[in-house]
PDB file of C-alpha atoms in Angstrom:
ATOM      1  CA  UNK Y1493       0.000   0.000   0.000  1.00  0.00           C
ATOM      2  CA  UNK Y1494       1.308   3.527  -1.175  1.00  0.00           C
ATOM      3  CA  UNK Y1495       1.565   6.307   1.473  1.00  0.00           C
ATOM      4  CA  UNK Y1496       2.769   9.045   2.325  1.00  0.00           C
ATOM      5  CA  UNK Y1497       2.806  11.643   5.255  1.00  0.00           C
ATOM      6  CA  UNK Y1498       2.842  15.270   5.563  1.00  0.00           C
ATOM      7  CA  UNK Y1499       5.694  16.526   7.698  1.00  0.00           C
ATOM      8  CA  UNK Y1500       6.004  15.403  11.566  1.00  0.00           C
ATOM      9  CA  UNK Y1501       2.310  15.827  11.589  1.00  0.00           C
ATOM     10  CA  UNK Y1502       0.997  12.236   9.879  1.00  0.00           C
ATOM     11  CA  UNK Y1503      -2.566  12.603  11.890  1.00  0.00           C
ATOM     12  CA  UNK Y1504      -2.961  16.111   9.446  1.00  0.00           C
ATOM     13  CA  UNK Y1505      -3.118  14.036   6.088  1.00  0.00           C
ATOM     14  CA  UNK Y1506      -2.768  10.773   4.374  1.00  0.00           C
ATOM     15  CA  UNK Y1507      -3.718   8.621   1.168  1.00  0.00           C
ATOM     16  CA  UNK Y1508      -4.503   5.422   0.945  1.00  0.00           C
ATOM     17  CA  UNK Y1509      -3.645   4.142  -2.356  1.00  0.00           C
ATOM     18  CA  UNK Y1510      -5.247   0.450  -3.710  1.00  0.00           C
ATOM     19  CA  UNK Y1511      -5.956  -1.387  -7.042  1.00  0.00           C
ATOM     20  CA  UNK Y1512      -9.755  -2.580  -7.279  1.00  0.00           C
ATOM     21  CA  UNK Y1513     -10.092  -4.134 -10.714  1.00  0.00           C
ATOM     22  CA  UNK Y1514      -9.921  -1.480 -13.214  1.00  0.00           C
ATOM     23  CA  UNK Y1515      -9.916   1.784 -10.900  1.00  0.00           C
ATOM     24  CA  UNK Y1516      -7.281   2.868  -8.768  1.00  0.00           C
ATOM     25  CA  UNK Y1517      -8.879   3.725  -5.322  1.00  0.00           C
ATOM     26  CA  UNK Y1518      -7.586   6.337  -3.373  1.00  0.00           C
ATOM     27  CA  UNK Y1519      -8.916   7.053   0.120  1.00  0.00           C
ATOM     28  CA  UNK Y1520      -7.791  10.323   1.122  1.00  0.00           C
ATOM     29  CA  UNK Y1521      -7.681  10.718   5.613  1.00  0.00           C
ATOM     30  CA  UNK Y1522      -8.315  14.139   7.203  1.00  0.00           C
ATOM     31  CA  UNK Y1523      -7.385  17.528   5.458  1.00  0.00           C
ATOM     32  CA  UNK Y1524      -6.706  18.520   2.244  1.00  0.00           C
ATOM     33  CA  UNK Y1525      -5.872  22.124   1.807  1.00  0.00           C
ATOM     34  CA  UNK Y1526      -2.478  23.932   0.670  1.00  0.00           C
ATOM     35  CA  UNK Y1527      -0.124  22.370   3.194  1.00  0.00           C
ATOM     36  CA  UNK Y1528      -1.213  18.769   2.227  1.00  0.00           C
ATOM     37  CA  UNK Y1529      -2.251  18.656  -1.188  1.00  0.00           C
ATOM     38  CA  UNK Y1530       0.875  17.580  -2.800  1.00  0.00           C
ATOM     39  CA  UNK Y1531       0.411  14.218  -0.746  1.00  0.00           C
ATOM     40  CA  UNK Y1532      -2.818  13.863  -3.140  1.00  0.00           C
ATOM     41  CA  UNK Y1533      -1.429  15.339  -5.765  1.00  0.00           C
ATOM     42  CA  UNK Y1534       1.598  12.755  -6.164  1.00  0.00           C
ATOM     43  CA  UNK Y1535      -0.188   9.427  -5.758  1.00  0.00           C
ATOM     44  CA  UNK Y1536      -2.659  10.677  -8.501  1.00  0.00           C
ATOM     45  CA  UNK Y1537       0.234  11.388 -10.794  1.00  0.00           C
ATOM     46  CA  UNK Y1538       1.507   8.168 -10.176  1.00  0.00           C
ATOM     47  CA  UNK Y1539      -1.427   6.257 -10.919  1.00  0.00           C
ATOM     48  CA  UNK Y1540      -2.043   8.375 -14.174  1.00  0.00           C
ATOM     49  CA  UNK Y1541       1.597   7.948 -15.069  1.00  0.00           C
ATOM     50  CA  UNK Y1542       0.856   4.050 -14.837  1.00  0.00           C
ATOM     51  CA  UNK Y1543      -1.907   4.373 -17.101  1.00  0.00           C
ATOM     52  CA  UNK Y1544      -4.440   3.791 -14.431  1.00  0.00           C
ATOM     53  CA  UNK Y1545      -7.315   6.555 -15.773  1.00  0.00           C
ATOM     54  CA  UNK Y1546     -10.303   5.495 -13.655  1.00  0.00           C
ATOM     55  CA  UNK Y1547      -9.435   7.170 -10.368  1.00  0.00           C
ATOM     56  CA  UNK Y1548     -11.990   6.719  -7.469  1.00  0.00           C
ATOM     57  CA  UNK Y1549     -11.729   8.671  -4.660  1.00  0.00           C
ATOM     58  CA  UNK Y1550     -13.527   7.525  -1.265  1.00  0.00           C
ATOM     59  CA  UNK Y1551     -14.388  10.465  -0.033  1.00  0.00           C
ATOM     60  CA  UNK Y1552     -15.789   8.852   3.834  1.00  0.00           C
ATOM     61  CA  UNK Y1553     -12.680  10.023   5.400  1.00  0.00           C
ATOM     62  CA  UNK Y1554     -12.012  13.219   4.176  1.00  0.00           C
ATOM     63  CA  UNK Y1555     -12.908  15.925   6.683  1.00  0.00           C
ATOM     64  CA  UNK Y1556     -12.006  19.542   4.906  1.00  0.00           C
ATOM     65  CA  UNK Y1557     -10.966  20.147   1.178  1.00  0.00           C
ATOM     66  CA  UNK Y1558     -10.064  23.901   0.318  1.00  0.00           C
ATOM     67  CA  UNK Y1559      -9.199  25.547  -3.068  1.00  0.00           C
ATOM     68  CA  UNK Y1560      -6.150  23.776  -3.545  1.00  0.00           C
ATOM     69  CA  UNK Y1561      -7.078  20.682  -2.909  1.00  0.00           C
ATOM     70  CA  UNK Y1562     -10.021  21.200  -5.496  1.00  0.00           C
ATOM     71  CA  UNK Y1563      -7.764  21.647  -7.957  1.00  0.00           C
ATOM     72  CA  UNK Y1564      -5.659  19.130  -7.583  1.00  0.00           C
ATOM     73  CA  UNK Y1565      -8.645  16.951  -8.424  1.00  0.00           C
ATOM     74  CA  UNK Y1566      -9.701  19.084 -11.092  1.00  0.00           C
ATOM     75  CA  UNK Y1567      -6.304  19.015 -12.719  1.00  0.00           C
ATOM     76  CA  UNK Y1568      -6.544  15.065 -12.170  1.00  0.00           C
ATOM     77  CA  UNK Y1569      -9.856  15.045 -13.679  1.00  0.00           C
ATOM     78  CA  UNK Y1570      -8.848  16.610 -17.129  1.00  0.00           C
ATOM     79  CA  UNK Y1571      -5.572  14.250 -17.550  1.00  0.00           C
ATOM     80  CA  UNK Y1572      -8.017  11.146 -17.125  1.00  0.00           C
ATOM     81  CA  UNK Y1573     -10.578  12.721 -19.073  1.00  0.00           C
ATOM     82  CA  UNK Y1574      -8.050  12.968 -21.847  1.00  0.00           C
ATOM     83  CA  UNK Y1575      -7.059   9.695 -21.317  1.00  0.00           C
ATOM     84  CA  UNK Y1576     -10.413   8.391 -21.898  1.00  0.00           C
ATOM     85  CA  UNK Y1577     -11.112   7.463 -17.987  1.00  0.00           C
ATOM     86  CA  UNK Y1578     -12.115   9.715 -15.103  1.00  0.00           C
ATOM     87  CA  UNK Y1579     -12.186  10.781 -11.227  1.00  0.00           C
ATOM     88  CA  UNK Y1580     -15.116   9.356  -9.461  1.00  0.00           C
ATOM     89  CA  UNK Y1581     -16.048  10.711  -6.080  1.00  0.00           C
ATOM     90  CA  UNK Y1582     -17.376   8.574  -3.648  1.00  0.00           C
ATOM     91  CA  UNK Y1583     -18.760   9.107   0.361  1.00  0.00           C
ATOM     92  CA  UNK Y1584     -18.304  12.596   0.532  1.00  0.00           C
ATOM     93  CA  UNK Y1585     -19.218  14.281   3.820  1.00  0.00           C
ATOM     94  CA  UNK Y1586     -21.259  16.773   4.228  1.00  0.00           C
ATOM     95  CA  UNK Y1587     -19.139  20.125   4.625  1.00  0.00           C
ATOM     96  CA  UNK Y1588     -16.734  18.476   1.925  1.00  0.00           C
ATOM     97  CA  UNK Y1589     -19.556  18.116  -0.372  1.00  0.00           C
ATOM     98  CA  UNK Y1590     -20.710  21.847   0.012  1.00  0.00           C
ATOM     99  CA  UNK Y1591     -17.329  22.810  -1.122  1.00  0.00           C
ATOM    100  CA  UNK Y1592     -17.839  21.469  -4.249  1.00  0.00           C
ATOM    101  CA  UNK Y1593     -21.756  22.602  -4.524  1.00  0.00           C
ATOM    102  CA  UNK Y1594     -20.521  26.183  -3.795  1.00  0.00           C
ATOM    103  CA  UNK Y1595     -17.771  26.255  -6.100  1.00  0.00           C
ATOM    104  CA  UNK Y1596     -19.492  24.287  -8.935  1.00  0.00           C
ATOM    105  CA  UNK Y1597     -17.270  21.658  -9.504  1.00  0.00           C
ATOM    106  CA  UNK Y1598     -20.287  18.674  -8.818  1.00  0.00           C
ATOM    107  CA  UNK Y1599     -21.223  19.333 -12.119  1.00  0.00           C
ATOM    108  CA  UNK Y1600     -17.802  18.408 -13.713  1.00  0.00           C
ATOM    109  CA  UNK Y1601     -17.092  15.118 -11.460  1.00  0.00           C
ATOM    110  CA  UNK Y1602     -19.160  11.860 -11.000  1.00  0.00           C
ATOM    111  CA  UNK Y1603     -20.408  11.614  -8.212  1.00  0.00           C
ATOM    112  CA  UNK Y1604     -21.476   8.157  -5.641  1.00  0.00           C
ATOM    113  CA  UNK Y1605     -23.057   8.131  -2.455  1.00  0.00           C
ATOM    114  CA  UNK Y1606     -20.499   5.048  -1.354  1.00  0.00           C
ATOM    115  CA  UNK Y1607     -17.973   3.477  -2.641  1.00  0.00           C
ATOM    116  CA  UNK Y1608     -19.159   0.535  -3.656  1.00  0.00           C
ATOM    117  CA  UNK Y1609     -21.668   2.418  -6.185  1.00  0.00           C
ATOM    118  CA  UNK Y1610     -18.475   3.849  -7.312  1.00  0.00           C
ATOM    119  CA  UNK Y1611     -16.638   0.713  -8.464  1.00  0.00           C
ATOM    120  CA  UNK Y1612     -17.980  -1.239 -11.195  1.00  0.00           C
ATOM    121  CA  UNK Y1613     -19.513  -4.457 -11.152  1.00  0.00           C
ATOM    122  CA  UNK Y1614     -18.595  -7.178 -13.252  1.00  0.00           C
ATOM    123  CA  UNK Y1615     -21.111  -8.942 -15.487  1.00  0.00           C
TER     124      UNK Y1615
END
């Protein structure tokens, strides 16, 4: 499992990084704003640099996302768009999920109520 940790503060921020069939699941843990959002930013990169372009984020565990953690997804979002996959959002709370009603950016992600909605089922 891929992770990484923010300074000498690894309560602040982590990523949990797993392969579930075709979609590279990422569950991001606690807050994502400018001091952390390079810790998303990387393990994203690296699954896009793999070739892994359906990205789904489980959302469950993430307590605050600000501006810069937005668009760290955003940016995500267009490389797997172009790609021909995608960033699906799963579990978000409720005062992350207002972030992203406020701001707009609902309308340009998918969005799941849970994570297993998110994933696809074979058959």
């Amino acid at each position: 499992m891929y992770r990484q940790h923010i300074g000498s503060a690894p309560e602040r921020f982590r990523v949990e990084v797993r392969t579930v069939g075709a979609s590279e699941v990422l569950t991001p843990v606690g807050e994502l704003d400018h001091h952390t959002a390079e810790l998303l930013r990387a393990p994203l990169d690296h699954a896009l640099d793999e070739g892994r372009t359906r990205l789904v984020l489980d959302c469950s565990r993430l307590e605050f996302c600000d501006s810069t953690g937005l668009n760290v997804l955003l940016a995500a979002r267009l490389r797997a768009d172009a790609a021909g996959g995608g960033v699906h959002l799963a579990a978000m709370r409720p005062p992350v999920a207002r972030v992203f009603e406020i701001t707009g950016a609902e309308a340009v992600f998918t969005l799941h109520e849970s994570l297993e909605s998110a994933l696809p089922h074979p058959g």
